[in-house]
mmCIF file of C-alpha atoms in Angstrom:
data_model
loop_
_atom_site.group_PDB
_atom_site.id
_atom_site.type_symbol
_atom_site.label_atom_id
_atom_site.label_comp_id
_atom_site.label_asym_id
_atom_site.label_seq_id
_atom_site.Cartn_x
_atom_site.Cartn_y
_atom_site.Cartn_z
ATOM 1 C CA UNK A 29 -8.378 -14.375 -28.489
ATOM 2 C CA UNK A 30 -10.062 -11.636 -26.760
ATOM 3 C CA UNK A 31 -10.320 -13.627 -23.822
ATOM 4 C CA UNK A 32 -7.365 -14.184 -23.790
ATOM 5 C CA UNK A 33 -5.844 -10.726 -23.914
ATOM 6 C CA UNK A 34 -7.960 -9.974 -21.403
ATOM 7 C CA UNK A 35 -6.835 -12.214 -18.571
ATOM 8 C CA UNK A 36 -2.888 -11.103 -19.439
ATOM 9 C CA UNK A 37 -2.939 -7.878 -19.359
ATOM 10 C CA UNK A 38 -0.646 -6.342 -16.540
ATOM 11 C CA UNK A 39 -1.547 -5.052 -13.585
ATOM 12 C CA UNK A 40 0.172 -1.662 -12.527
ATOM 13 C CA UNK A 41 0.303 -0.036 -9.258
ATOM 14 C CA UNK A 42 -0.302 3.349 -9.550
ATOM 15 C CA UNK A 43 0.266 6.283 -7.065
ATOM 16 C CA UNK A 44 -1.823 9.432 -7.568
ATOM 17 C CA UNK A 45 -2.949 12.422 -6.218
ATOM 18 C CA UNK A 46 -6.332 12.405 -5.624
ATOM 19 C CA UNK A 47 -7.574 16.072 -6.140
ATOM 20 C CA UNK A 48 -6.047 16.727 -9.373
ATOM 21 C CA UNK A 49 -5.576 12.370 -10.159
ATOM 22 C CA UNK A 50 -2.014 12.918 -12.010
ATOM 23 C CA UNK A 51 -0.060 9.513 -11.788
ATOM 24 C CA UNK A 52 3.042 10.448 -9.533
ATOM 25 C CA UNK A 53 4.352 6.289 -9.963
ATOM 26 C CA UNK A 54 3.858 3.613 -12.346
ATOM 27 C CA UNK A 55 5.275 0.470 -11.728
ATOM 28 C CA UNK A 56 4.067 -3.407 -13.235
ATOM 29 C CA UNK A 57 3.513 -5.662 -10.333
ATOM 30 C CA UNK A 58 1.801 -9.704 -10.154
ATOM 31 C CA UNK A 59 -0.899 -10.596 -8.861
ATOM 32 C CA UNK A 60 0.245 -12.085 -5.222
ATOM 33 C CA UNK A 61 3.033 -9.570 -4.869
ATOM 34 C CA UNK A 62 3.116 -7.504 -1.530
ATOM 35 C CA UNK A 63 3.753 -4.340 -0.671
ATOM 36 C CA UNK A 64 4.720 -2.219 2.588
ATOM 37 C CA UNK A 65 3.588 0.950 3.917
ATOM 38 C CA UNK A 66 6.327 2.216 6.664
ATOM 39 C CA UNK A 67 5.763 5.541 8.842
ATOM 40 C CA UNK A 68 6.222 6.718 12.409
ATOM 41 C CA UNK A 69 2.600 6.791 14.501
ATOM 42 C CA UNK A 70 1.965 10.704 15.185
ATOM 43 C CA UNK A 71 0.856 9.813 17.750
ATOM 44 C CA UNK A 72 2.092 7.204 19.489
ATOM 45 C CA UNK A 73 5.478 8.070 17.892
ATOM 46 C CA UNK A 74 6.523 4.579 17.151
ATOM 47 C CA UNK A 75 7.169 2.588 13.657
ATOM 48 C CA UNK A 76 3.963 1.403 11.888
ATOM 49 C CA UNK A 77 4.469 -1.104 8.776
ATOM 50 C CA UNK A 78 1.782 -2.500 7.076
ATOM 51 C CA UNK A 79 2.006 -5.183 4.589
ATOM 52 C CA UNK A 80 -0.570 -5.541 1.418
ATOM 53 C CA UNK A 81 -0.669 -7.912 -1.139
ATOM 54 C CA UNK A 82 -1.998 -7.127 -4.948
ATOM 55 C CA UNK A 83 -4.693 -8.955 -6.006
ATOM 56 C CA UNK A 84 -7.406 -8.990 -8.707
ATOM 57 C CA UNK A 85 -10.289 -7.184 -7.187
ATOM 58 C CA UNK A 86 -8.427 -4.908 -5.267
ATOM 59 C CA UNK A 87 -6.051 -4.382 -2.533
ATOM 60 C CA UNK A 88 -5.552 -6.352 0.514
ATOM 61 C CA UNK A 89 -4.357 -5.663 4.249
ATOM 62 C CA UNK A 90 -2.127 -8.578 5.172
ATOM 63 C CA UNK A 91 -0.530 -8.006 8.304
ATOM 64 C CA UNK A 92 0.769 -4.618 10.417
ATOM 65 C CA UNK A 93 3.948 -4.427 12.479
ATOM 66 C CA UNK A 94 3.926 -2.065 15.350
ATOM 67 C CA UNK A 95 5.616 -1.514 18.749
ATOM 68 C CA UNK A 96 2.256 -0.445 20.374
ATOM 69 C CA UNK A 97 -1.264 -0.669 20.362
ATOM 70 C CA UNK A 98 -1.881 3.263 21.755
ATOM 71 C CA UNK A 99 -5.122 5.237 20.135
ATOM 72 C CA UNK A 100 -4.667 5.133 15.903
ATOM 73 C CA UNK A 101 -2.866 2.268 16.087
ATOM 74 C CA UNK A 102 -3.567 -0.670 14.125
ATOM 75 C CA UNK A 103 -5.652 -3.591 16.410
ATOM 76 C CA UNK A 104 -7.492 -5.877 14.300
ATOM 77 C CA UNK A 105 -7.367 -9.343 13.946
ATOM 78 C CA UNK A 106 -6.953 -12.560 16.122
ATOM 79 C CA UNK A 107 -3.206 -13.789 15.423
ATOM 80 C CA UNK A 108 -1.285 -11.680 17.309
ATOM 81 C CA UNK A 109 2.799 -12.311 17.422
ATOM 82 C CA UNK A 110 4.999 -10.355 19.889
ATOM 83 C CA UNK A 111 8.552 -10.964 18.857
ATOM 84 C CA UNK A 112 11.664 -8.749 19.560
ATOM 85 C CA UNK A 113 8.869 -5.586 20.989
ATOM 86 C CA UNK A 114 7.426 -5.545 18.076
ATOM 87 C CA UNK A 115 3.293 -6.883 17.447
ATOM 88 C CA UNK A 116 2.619 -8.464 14.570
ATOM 89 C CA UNK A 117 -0.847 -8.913 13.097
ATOM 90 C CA UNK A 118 -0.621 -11.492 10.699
ATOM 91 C CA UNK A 119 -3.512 -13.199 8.274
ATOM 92 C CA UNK A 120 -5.718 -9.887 8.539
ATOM 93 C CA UNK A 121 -6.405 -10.921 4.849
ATOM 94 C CA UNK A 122 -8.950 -7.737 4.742
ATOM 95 C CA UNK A 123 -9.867 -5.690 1.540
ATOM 96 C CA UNK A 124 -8.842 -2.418 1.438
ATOM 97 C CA UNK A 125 -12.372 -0.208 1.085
ATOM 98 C CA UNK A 126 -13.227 -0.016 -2.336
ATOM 99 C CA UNK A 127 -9.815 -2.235 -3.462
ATOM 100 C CA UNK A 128 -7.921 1.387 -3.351
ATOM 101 C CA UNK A 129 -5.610 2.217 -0.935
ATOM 102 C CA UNK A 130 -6.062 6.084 0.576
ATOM 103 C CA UNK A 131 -2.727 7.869 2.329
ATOM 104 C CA UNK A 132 -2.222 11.396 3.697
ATOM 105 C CA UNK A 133 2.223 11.130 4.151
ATOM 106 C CA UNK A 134 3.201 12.641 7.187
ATOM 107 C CA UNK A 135 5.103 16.056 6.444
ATOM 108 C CA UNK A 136 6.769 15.873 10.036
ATOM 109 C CA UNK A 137 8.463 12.013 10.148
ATOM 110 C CA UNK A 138 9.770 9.856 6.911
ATOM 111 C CA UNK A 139 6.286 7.991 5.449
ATOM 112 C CA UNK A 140 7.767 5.537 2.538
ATOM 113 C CA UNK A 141 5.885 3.070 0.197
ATOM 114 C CA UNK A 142 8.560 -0.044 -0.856
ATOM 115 C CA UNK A 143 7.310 -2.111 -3.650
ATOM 116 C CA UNK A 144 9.786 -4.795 -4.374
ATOM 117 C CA UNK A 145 13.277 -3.113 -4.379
ATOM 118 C CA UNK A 146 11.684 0.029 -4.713
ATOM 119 C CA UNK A 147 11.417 2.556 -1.767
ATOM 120 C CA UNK A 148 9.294 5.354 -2.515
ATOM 121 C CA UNK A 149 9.482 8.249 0.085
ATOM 122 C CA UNK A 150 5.860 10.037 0.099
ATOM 123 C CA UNK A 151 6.457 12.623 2.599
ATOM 124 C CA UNK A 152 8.741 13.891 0.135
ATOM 125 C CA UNK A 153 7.867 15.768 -2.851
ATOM 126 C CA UNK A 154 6.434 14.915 -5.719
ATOM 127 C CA UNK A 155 4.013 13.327 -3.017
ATOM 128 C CA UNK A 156 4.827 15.970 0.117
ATOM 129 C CA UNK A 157 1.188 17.815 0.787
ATOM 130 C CA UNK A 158 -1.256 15.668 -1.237
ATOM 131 C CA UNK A 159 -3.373 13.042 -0.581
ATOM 132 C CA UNK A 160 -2.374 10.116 -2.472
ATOM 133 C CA UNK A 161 -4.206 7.213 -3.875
ATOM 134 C CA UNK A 162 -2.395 3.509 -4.081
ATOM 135 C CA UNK A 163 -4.518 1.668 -6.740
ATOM 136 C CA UNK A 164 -3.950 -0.917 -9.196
ATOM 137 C CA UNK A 165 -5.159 -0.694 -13.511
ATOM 138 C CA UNK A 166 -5.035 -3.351 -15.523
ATOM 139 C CA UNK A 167 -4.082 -2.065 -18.886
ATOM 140 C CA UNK A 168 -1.253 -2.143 -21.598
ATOM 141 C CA UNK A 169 -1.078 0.948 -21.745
ATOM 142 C CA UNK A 170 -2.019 3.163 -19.187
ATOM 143 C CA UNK A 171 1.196 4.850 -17.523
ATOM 144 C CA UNK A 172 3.667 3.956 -19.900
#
């Protein structure tokens, strides 16, 4: 029965900031489910999305979308797609260090976090300033 209850609890995807660690977004996910990360390159000043998918040990970097590959810019992995001026790196299929996901939002161009129908805009506040941590909890209760 334990066992059980154990291996059904739900994951949540949690967004906090990482000084102080209060949760700033709570929302249930599934295991498999992806998630984007959408900004504009500071430096490079070009859209940046980056696709991760929820797993059980952790986070993982799927694929990245970009118009360039200038200095910052995301680069790894072998299957490269060029389609419409936009790179895609798909099958990157990389854990995120330490299964947590680390972001500082840009306070100068629109940095947004979309999880399912959900678009969370992070260089706004509650998340404006901070640096934010994108991690998942198994629990019943935790964030409720």
């Amino acid at each position: 029965m334990v066992i059980i209850f154990q291996l059904n609890q739900p994951v949540k995807i949690i967004i906090e900031d990482m000084s102080t660690e209060e949760e700033l977004f709570v929302q249930e996910v599934e295991y498999g489910e992806r998630f984007e990360v959408n900004y504009i390159h500071s430096v490079e000043r070009s859209p940046v999305s980056e696709v991760f998918e929820v797993r059980g040990d952790g986070i993982y970097t799927m694929e990245s979308h970009t118009e360039s590959f200038g200095a910052g810019m995301p680069y790894a992995g072998e299957d490269v797609e060029l389609k419409d001026g936009t790179f895609t790196i798909k099958n990157i299929n990389r854990k995120v260090h330490g299964g947590t996901l680390r972001i500082r939002p840009s306070s100068v161009f629109p940095h947004h976090i979309i999880i399912g129908d959900t678009d969370i805009v992070i260089s706004n506040a509650p998340y404006k300033g901070k640096n934010l941590e994108v991690k998942l909890i198994k629990s019943y209760f935790r964030g409720d």
